[in-house]
Structure formats: structure tokens, C-alpha cells
Coordinates of C-alpha atoms (C1' of nucleotides) in Angstrom, one line a residue:
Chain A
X6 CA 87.6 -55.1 64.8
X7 CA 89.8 -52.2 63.4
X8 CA 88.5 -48.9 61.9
X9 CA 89.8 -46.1 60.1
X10 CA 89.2 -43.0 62.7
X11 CA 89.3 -39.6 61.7
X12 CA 90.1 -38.2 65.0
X13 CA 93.7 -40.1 64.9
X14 CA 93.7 -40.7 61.3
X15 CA 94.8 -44.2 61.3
X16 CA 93.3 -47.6 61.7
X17 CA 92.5 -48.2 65.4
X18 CA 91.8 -51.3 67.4
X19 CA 87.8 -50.6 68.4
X20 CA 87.6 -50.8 71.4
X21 CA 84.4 -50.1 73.7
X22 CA 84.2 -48.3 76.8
X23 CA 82.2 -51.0 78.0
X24 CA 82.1 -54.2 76.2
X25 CA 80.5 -55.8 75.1
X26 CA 78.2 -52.5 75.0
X27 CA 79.1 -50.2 72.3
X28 CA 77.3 -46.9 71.5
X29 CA 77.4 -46.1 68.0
X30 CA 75.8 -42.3 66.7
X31 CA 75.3 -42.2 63.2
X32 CA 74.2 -38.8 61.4
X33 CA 71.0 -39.5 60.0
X34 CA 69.0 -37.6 57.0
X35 CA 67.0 -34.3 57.0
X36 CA 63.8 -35.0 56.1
X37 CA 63.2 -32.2 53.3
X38 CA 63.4 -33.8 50.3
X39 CA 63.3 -37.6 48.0
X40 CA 67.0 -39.2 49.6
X41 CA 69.2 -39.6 46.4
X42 CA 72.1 -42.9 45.7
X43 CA 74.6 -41.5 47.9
X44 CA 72.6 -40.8 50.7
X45 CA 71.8 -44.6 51.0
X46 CA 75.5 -45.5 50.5
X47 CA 76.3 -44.0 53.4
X48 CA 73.5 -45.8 55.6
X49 CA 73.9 -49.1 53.8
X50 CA 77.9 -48.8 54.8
X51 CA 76.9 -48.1 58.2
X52 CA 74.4 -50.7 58.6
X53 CA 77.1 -53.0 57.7
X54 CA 79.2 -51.8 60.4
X55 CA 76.5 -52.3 63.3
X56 CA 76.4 -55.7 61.6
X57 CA 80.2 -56.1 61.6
X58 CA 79.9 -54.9 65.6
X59 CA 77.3 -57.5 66.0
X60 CA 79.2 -60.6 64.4
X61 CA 82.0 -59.6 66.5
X62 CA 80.2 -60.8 69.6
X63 CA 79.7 -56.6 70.2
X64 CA 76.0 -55.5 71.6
X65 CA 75.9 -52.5 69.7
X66 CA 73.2 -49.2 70.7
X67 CA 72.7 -47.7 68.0
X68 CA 71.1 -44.1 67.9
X69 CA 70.1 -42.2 64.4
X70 CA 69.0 -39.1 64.5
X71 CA 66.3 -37.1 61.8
X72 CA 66.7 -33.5 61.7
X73 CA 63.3 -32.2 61.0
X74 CA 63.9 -28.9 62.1
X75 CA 66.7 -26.3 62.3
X76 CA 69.0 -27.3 59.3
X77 CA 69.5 -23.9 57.6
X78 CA 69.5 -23.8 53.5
X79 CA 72.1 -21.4 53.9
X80 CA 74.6 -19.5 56.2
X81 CA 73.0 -16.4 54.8
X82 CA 71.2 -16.2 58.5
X83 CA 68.2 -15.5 57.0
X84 CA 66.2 -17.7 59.1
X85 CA 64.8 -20.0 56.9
X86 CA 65.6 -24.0 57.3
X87 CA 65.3 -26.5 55.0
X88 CA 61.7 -28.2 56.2
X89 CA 60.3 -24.3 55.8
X90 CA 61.4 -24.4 52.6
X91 CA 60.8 -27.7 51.7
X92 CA 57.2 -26.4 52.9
X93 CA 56.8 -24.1 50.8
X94 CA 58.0 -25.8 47.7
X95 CA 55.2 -28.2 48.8
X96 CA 52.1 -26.0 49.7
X97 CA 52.3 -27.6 53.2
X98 CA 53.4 -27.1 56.7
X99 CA 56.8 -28.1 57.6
X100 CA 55.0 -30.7 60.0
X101 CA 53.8 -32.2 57.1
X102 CA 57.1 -32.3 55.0
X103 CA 58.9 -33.6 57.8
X104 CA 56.1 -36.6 58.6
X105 CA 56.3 -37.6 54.8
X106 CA 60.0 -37.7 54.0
X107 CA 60.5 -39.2 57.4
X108 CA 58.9 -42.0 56.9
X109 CA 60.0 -42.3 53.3
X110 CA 63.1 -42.7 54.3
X111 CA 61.9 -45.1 57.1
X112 CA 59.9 -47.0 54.2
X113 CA 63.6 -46.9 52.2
X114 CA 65.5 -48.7 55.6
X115 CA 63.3 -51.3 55.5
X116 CA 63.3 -51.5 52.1
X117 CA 66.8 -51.9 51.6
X118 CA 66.9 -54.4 54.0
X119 CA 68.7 -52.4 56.7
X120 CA 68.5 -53.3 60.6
X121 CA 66.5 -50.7 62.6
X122 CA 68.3 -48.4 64.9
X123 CA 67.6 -49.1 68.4
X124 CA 66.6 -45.1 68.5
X125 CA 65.5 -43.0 65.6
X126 CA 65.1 -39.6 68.1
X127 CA 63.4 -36.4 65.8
X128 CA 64.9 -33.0 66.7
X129 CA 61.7 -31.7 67.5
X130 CA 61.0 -34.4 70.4
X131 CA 63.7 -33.1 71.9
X132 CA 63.4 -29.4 71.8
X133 CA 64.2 -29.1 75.4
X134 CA 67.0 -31.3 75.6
X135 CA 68.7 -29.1 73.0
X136 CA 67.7 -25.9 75.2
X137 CA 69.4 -27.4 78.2
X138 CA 72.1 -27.8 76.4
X139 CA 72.9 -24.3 75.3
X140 CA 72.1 -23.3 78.3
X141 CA 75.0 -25.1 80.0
X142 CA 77.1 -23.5 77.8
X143 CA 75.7 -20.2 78.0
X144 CA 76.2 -21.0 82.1
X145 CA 79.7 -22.3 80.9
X146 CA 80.6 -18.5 78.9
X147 CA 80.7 -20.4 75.2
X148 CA 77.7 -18.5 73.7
X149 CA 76.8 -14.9 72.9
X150 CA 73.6 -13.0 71.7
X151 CA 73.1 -11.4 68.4
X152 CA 70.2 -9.7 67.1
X153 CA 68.9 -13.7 65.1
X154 CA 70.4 -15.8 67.8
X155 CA 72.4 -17.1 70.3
X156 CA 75.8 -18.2 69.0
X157 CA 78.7 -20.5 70.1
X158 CA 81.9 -18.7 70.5
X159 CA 84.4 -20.6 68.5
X160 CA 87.6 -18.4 69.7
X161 CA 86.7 -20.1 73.3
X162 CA 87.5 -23.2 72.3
X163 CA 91.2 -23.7 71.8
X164 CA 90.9 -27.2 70.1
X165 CA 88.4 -26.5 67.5
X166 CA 89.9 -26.4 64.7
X167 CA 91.8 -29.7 65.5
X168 CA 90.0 -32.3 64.5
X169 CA 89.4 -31.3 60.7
X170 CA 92.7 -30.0 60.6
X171 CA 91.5 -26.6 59.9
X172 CA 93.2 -23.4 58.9
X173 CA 91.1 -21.0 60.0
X174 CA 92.7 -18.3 59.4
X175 CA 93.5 -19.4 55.5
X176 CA 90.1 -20.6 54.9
X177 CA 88.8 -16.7 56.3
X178 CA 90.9 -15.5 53.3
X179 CA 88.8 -17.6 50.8
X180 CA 86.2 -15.8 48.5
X181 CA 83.3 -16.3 51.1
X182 CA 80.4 -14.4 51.0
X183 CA 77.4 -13.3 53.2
X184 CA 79.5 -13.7 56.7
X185 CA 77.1 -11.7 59.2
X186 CA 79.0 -8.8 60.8
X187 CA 78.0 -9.8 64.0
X188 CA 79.4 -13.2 64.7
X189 CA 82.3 -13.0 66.3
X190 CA 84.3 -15.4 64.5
X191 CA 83.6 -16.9 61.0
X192 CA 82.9 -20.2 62.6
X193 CA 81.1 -19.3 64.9
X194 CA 77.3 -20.9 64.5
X195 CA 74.0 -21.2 66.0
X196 CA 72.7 -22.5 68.7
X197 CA 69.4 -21.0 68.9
X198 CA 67.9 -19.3 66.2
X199 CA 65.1 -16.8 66.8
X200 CA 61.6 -16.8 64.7
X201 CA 61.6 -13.6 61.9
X202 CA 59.7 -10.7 62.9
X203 CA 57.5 -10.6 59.3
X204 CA 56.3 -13.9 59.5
X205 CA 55.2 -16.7 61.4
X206 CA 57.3 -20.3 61.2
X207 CA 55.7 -23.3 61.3
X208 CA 58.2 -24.9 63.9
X209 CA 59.4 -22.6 66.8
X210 CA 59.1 -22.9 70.2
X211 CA 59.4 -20.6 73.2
X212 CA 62.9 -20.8 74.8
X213 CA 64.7 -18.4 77.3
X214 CA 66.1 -16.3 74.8
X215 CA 62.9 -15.8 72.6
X216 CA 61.2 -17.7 70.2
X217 CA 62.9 -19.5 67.9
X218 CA 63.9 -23.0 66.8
X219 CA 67.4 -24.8 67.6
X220 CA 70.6 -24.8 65.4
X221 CA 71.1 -27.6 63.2
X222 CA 74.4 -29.0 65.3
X223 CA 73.0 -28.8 68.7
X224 CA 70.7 -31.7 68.1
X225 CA 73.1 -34.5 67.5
X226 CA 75.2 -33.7 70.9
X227 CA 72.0 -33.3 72.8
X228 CA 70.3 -36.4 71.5
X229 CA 73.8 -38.3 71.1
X230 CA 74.6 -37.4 75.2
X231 CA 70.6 -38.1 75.9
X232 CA 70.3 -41.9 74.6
X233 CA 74.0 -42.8 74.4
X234 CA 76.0 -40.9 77.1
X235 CA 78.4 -38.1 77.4
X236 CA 80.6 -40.1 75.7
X237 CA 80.4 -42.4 72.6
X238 CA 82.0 -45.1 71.2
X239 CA 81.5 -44.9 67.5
X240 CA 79.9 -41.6 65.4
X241 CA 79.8 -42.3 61.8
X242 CA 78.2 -39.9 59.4
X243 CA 78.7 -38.6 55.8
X244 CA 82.6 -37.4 54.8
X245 CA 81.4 -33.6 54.3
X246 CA 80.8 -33.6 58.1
X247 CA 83.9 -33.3 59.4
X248 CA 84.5 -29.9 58.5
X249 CA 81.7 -28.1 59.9
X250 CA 79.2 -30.3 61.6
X251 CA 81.1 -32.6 63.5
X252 CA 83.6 -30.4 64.4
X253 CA 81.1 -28.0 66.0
X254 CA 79.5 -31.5 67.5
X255 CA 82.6 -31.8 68.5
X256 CA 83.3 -28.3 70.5
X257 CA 79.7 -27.4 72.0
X258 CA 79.9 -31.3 73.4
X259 CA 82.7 -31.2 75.3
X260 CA 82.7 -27.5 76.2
X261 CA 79.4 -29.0 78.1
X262 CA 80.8 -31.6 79.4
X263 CA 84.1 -31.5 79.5
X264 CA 84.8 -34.8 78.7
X265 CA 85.2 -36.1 75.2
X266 CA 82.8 -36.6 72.9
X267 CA 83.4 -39.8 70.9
X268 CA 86.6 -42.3 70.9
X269 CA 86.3 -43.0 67.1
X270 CA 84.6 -41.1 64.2
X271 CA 83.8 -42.9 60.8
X272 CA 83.0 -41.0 57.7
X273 CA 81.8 -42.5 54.6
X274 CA 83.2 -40.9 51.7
X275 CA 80.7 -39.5 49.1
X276 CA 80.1 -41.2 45.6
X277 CA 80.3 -39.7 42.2
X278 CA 77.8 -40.5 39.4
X279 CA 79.5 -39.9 35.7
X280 CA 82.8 -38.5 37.9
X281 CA 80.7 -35.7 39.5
X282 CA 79.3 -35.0 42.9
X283 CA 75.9 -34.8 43.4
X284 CA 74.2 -32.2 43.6
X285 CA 70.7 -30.4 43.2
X286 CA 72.0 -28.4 40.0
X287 CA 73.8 -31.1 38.2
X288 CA 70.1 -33.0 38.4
X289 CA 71.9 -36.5 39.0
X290 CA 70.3 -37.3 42.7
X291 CA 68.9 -40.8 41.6
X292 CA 66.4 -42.3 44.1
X293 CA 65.5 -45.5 44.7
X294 CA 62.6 -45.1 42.5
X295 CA 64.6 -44.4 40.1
X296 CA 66.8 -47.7 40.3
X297 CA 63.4 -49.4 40.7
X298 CA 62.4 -48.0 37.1
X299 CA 64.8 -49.4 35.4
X300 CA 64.4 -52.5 36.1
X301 CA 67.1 -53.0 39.4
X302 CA 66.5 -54.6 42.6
X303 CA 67.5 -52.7 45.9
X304 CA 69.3 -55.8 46.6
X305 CA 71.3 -55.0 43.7
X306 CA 72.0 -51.6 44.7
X307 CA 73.0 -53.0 48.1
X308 CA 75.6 -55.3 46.4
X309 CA 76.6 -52.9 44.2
X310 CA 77.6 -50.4 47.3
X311 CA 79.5 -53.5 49.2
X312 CA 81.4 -53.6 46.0
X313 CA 83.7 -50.7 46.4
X314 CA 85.1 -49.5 50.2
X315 CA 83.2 -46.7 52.1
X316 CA 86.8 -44.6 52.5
X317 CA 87.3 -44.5 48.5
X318 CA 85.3 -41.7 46.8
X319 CA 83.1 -44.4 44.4
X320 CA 81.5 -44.5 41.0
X321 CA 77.8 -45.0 40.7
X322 CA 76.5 -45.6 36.9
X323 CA 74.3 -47.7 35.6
X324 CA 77.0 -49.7 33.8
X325 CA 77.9 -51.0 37.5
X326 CA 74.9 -51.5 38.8
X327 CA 74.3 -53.6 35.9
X328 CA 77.4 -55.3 36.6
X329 CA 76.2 -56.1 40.0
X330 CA 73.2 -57.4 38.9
X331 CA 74.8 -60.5 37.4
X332 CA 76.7 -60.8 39.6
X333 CA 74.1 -61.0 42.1
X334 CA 72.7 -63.6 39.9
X335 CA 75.9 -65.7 40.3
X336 CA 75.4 -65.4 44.1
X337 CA 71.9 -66.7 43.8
X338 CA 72.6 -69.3 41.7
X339 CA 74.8 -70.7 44.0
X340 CA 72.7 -70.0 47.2
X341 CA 69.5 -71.5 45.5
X342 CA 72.3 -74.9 45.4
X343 CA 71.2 -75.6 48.8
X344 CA 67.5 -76.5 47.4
X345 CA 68.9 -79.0 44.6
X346 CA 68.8 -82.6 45.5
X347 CA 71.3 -84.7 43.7
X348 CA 74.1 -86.7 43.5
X349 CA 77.4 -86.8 45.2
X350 CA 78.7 -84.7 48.0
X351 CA 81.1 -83.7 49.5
X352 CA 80.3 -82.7 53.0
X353 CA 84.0 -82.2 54.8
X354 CA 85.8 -80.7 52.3
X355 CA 82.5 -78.4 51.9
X356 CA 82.3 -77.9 55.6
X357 CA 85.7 -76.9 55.4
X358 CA 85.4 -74.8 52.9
X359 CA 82.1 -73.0 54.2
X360 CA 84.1 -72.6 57.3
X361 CA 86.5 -70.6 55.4
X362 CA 83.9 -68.8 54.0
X363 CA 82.6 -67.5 56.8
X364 CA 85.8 -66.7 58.4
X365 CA 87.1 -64.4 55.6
X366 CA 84.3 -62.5 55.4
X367 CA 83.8 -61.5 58.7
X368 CA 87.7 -61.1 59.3
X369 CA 87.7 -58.8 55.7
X370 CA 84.5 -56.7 57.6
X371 CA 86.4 -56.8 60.9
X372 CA 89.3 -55.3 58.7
X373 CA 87.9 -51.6 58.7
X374 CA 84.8 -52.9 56.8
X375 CA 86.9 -54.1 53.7
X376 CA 83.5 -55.2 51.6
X377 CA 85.2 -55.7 48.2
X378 CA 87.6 -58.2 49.4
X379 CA 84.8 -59.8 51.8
X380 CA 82.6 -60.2 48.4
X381 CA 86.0 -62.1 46.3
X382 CA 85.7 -64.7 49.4
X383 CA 82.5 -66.0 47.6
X384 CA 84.4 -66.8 44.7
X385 CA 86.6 -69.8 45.4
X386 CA 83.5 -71.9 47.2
X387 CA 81.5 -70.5 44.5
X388 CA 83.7 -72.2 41.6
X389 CA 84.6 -75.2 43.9
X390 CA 81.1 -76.0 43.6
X391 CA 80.4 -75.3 40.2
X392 CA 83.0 -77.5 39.5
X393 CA 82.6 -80.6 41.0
X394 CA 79.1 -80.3 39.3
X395 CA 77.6 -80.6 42.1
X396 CA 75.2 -82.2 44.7
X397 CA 72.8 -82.2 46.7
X398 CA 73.9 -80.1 49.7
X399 CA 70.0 -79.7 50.6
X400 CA 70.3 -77.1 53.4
X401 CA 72.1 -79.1 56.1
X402 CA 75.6 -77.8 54.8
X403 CA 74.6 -74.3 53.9
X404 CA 71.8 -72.8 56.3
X405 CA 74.2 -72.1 58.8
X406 CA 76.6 -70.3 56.3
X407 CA 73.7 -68.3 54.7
X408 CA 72.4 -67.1 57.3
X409 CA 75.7 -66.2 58.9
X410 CA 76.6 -63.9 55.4
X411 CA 72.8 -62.4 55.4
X412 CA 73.6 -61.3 59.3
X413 CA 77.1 -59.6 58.0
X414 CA 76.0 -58.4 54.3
X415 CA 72.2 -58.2 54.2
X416 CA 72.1 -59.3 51.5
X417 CA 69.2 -62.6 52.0
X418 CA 70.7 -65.2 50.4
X419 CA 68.9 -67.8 53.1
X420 CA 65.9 -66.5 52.6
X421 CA 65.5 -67.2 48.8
X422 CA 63.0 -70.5 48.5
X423 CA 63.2 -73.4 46.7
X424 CA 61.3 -74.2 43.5
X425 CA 57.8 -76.0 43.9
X426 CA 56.7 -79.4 43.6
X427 CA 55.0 -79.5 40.3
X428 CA 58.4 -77.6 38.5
X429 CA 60.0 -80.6 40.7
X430 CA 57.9 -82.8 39.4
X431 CA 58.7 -81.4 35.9
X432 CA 62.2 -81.8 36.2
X433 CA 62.2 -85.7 37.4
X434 CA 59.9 -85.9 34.4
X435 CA 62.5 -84.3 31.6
X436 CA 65.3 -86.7 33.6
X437 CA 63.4 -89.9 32.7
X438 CA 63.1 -88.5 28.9
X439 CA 66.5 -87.9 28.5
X440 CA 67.6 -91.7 29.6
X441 CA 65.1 -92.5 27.0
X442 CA 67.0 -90.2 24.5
X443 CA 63.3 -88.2 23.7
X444 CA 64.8 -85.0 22.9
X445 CA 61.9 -83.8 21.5
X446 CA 60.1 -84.6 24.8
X447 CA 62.8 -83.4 27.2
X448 CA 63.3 -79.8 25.4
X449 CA 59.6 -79.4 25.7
X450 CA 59.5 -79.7 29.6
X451 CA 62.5 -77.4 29.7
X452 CA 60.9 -74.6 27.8
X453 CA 57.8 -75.3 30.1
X454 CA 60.0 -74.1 32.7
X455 CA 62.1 -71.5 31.1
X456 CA 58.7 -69.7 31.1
X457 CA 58.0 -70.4 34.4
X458 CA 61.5 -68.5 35.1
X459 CA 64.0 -71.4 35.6
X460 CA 66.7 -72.3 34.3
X461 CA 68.4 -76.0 33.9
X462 CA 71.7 -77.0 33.2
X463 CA 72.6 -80.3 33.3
X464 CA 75.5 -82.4 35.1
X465 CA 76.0 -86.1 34.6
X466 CA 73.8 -87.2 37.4
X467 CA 71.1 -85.0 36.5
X468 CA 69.8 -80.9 36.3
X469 CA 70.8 -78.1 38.5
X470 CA 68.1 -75.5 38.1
X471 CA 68.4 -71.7 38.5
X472 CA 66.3 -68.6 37.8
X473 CA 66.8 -66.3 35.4
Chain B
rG27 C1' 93.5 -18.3 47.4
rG28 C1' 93.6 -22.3 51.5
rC29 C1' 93.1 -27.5 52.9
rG30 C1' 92.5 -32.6 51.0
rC31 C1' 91.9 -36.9 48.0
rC32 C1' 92.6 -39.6 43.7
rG33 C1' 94.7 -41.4 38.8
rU34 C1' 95.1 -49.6 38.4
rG35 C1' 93.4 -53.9 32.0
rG36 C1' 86.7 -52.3 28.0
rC37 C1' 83.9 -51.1 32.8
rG38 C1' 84.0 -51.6 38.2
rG39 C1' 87.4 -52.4 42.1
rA40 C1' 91.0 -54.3 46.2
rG41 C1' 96.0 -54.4 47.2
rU42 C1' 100.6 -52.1 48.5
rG43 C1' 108.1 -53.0 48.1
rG44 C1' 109.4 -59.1 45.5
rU45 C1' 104.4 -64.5 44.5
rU46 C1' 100.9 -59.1 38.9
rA47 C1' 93.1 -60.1 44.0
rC48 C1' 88.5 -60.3 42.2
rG49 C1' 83.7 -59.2 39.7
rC50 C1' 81.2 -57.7 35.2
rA51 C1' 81.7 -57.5 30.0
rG52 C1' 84.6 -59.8 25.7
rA53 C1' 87.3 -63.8 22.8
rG54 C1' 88.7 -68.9 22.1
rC55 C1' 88.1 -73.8 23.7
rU56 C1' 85.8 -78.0 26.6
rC57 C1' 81.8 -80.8 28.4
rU58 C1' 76.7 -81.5 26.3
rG59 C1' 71.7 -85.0 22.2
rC60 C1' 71.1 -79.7 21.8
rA61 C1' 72.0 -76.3 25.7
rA62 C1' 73.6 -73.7 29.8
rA63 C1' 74.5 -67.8 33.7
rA64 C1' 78.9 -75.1 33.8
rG65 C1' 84.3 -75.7 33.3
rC66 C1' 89.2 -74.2 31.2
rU67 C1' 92.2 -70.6 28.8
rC68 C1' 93.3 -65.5 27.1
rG69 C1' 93.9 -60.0 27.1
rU70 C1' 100.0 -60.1 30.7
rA71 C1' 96.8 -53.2 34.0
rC72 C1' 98.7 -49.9 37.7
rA73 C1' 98.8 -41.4 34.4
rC74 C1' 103.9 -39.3 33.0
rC75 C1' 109.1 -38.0 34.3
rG76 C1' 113.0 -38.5 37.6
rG77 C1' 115.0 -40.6 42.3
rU78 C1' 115.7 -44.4 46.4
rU79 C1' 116.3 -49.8 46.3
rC80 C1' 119.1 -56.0 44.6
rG81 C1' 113.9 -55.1 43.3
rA82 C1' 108.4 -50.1 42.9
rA83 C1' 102.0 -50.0 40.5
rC84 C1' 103.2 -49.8 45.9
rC85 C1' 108.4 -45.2 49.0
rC86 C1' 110.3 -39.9 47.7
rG87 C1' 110.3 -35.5 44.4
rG88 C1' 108.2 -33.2 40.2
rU89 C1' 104.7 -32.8 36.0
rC90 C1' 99.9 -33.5 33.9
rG91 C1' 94.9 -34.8 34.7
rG92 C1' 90.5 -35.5 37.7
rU93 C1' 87.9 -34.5 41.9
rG94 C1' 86.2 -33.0 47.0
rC95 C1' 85.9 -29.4 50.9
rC96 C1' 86.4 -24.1 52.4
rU97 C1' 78.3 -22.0 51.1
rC98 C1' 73.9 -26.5 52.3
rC99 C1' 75.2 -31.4 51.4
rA100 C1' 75.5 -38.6 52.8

RNA sequence: GGCGCCGUGGCGGAGUGGUUACGCAGAGCUCUGCAAAAGCUCGUACACCGGUUCGAACCCGGUCGGUGCCUCCA
């Protein structure tokens, strides 16, 4: 398995600290708000690595992390987070915010057919964890006090800029505003915030320093160390992390522990919908429901994300996604094969070619998750079959090979069943009218059928059906 | 202002020094009683200008355009 790392910035032989284990951190959402398109591109490109992991023999432990607390709207400092806000908005506590959009987005996982974490840790079950934590580096001289928190101390820790390739000094001279006077250094960020005087917060929690509620970064090294180790083999997260919030994972982590933090980091890159970001203001943060609305299957959506490779920024429209639908319909077609019982096979040079199948996908994946090319591997087998008009390869060719791309891909091609009896029945019954040339007869039972949702298309020794 | 990334046929999207993936859409043809989401064929793409090379979409330089980060962001 090889994988773009952003810490080397090349394609690196994975290799686990203790294989077959492999730890694998992924940055998971804040739980404030409806998750928009590119949100679930990034999770759907990371489920397909754990998969990837998994199909190369790997026993991966994977932790996600919600932030329901702590994740500031804005450097402003002025104590607010985004669940307090997202509160607000709402006319309801940030308990309550958090506990919907949480499991909304669980709800979405599942719904997208995504495997389940082996951990999915909340910030605020692991308030003390994160207290520890800046308490060893307070014990450690990393931290300071101002008058809304306790801060890391950036300047003492020589390597931080290193791993975005940061100019800190450049980026100082950029047209930033609202940097509070007292933070030492611009990058320097919290650890700890404290609670406002004028008003009560709905999270905070008593802590050595005074009341308050933990910075948004510490919460990923302290739950990240907690399940996984002080070390991990894999963090993947969103592209816009590396700058800021992996980078300060990155410096409070091993200023703790002085070893390092991860071996490889994977970022997905972000997608663009009509060439822009999105973004709150540009209104474009399309939700599932949305997709659902117009008449797309999250299965389609998950296709349409293998479609293009996490590392390139892609385009989302609804052009694509409709391109993706037929084509999903192509890959159905030719999975529902495996329920058609006909005529003349082929099994070795099938078996062969399923073989091949399944090699080139995984060995595409195993290529730093190369979806696109693992999708053009369905192609040849796909028009191999079509065009030998085939067969009846009735499961015992294909189950092993479906379920084998629905482990890597997700996508369920196994699980799609087979017509019933009676539309069967309906097709023997057409067959016998058309050796006894009544047209009239046989185009009724295949418009019985088109309105029962499938499809026929004859081959000399009979019908292959399909759905619409 | 600083740091990046990207420009591939109608759309999407890999690839990366020499054999011009692939999907969707479109056109023509074939098979078919009629059909078909079946088969075949087609459009001969890589922003522009230079350079390196026997050879460049792929390497180097420049130009133009787009876009991302530096403020929260998947």
C-alpha cells in the first residue's frame, strides 16, 4: 500500500508500526451545523482507505473524533464556539445542537454506506484527558496565561512551522486582522479557554486554571494519544488542516511526548461546486437531502466521489452526478447478470477475467487510493460480457468478486437481489411467444414488466433483464 | 503582500517523455419481429509562447487564466 504523505511530500511505502495493526486518526466533523457535499467526500475517501488497509490483509483501529465543544467561529478570542453559536441560532442549548447534528451525521455514515470507526470519542467525554494534557505541557514550559486563556507558545517549538512549510514571518506581514495583543506569537493558540465574565456558557468545566472549555486542537492529540498511542500510523483529515490544525496537533503532541506524532498524514483535498469553494456565503453547501431531492441515490454520490482522486481539487455539479448515475446503472446492470439464467458460459476465461478484476482494483486502491483508474477496471469484464451476450453465470462465478469490490468500494453490488418468480415466470412466458412469432402477445408481457421496473433485451438464446 | 495548486475532447476525469486510459453525453452503423441502457465505429483533447530532447500533453522558463490557503472551514 503506498500513500501520498504530506509530512514527506511524496508517495510512501505504508508501513505500520506494528503490523498487521495499524492506527489510523481521521479528523472528524463539528457537530454545529447540516454537513454539506464536500464534507462527505472527505469521509467517503477515507472510508475507502480503512477499506483499502483492510483488503491489504491490514487490521486497521480506526478512531474519529466529533468536536462538540471548543471549535471557535473565529480567532477574534471572543469566546464563543461554534456549538454556542450554533445554540443560539437554534433557541437551544449547545448540548442539544451537539446531540442532533451528531447523530445526523452518524445517521449520514450509515447512510452512505460507510464502515463504523472502531471509536467515535466526543471532546466533551474527554474533558480531562485534554486537561492533562496541557498540563504536561504547562509542566513541560510550552504554555503561558493570558487574561482568556492558557496558550501554547509556538516560538518554543523550533519545528513548527515545518510541516506546512510555513513562512511565518511572511504570512505575519499579510493583511490580518483582530490578532490579540497578548499572544505572544501570531500562531500561538489555545489550549484552554476560560468561560466570559457577562454570561454563562452552556459547556465549561472547572479546570486548574479557571473555568472554561478546551481549545479546539487539543482534543484530537489527547483523544488520538488516548485510543491509539503516542504515536500513530495514519492521520487523514480535510486539506485545509494542514496549516493550522494539524500543525498545532502536530507541535503540542510531541512537545508532550516527545516522540512523534504520526508516520504518515493524508489530506483530502476540498471540492469545488460551479468552480468555487464552498462556503456559507456563496450558499452552495448541498446536503444529502439535497441530492436526495432531486431524485439521486447516496450510492450515486458515493460513485460519483470514487470518480475523481482525493489529492485533485474536484468538481461537484449536478451534470456529474448525473453522469454517475448511469453509470451506476451500467454497473448494476452487469452485477444483476449474476441472477440471469441462460445459455452458454464461459466459466475459465470468466474466472480469469474476474480474477483480473479483482486484482486491478485493489492494486489501483493500494496505489495511493487511485479510485478513477480502480472504477475503468470494470470496463473490460463489463464489455466482455456484454458481448458474448451472455449466460447464465447465476452467482457461482460472481459472489466472490462482488462481494470482494463491495468490501473495497462500498458500493453493494452483491447485495442487489434478483427479480421474483412471477416476473420470472413472465419472462419464460414472453420466450415461448416469441418461438411462436406472437408479437402481439410477447410485447404485452414485456410492457407488463417495464411497469413493474424491468427492462429486457434479448440475445439469441433468450432475455437478459435489467432495471430501469 | 506571502505560500500553494491547477489549466486534458460537449461534460467529468486518469495518465505522465515515445504505444493519444476511461466514463457520461452525442453521431452513424449493426444485431433485432419490433426493441434495447446490446455490439461496432466516430469526434483524432491535453491554455499560450519559447526551450531541452531523436521525440513533450508529460521536463525547464515565461505569459495568460482559474483557484486554494494565510480568518472558521472537509
Amino acid at each position: 500500500m503506498r500513500l501520498y504523505n504530506t509530512l514527506t511530500r511524496q508517495i510512501d511505502e505504508v508501513v505500520p508500526q506494528n503490523a498487521p495493526d495499524i492506527t489510523v486518526y481521521t479528523c472528524g466533523p463539528t457537530v454545529y451545523d447540516y454537513l454539506h457535499v464536500g464534507n462527505w467526500f472527505t469521509y467517503i475517501r477515507e472510508d475507502i482507505l480503512i477499506r483499502t488497509l483492510k483488503a491489504s490483509g491490514l487490521k486497521p483501529k480506526w478512531v474519529m473524533n466529533i468536536t462538540d465543544v471548543g471549535h471557535l467561529v473565529s480567532d477574534a478570542d471572543d469566546g464563543e464556539d461554534k456549538l454556542e453559536k450554533g445554540a443560539r441560532r437554534e433557541g437551544k442549548t449547545a448540548w442539544d445542537v451537539a446531540k442532533f447534528y451528531t447523530e445526523y451525521f452518524e445517521k449520514g455514515m450509515e447512510r452512505l454506506n460507510m464502515l463504523k470507526p472502531d471509536f467515535l470519542p466526543r471532546a466533551t467525554d474527554h474533558i480531562q484527558d485534554q486537561i492533562e494534557l496541557v498540563q504536561k505541557l504547562e509542566a513541560k514550559g510550552f504554555t503561558y496565561k493570558t487574561s482568556d486563556g492558557v496558550y501554547y507558545d509556538t516560538s518554543k517549538f523550533p519545528k513548527y512551522a515545518d510541516f506546512a512549510r510555513l513562512d511565518l514571518d511572511e504570512q505575519e506581514a499579510g493583511k490580518r486582522v483582530n490578532f490579540n495583543p497578548e499572544k505572544r506569537n501570531k500562531a500561538d493558540f489555545a489550549l484552554w479557554k476560560f468561560s466570559p465574565k457577562d454570561h454563562q456558557r452552556d459547556m465549561e468545566w472547572d479546570s486548574p486554571w479557571g473555568k472554561g472549555f478546551p481549545g479546539w486542537h487539543v482534543e484530537c492529540s489527547a483523544m488520538s494519544m488516548k485510543y491509539l498511542g503516542e504515536t500513530l500510523d495514519i492521520h487523514a483529515g480535510g486539506i485545509d488542516h494542514v496549516p493550522v490544525h494539524h500543525t498545532n496537533e502536530i507541535a503540542q503532541s510531541e512537545a508532550a511526548t516527545g516522540k512523534q506524532f504520526a508516520t504518515y498524514w493524508m489530506h483530502s483535498n476540498h471540492i469545488t461546486i460551479e468552480g468555487k469553494k464552498i462556503s456559507k456565503s456563496f450558499g452552495n453547501g448541498i446536503t444529502l437531502e439535497d441530492i436526495e431531492a432531486k431524485g439521486y441515490s447516496l450510492e450515486v454520490l458515493r460513485l460519483h466521489v470514487l470518480e475523481s482522486h482525493y489529492r485533485s481539487q474536484s468538481k461537484f455539479s449536478w451534470e456529474s452526478l448525473a453522469a454517475a448515475k448511469n453509470r451506476l446503472n451500467v454497473l448494476h446492470a452487469w452485477a444483476d447478470l449474476r441472477h440471469q439464467t441462460s445459455v452458454d458460459v464461459m466459466p475459465d476465461e470468466l474466472d480469469l477475467l474476474f480474477k483480473e478484476l479483482r486484482g486491478s482494483v485493489l492494486s489501483a486502491l493500494q496505489d495511493d487510493l487511485n479510485t478513477p483508474v480502480a472504477l475503468v477496471s470494470f470496463n473490460k469484464i463489463i464489455n466482455y460480457m456484454s458481448n458474448i451476450q451472455i449466460p447464465g453465470v447465476e452467482g457461482k462465478y460472481t459472489d466472490g468478486t462482488l462481494a470482494f469490490l463491495d468490501d473495497l468500494l462500498g458500493l453493494q453490488l452483491s447485495a442487489r437481489p434478483d427479480i421474483t418468480y412471477q416476473q420470472k415466470e413472465i419472462i419464460t412466458e414472453r420466450e415461448q411467444a416469441r418461438t411462436a412469432q406472437d408479437w402481439a402477445k410477447s410485447d404485452k408481457l414485456r410492457e407488463q414488466l417495464e411497469k413493474q421496473g424491468i427492462g429486457l433485451r434479448d440475445i439469441p438464446n433468450g432475455a437478459i433483464w435489467f432495471r430501469l
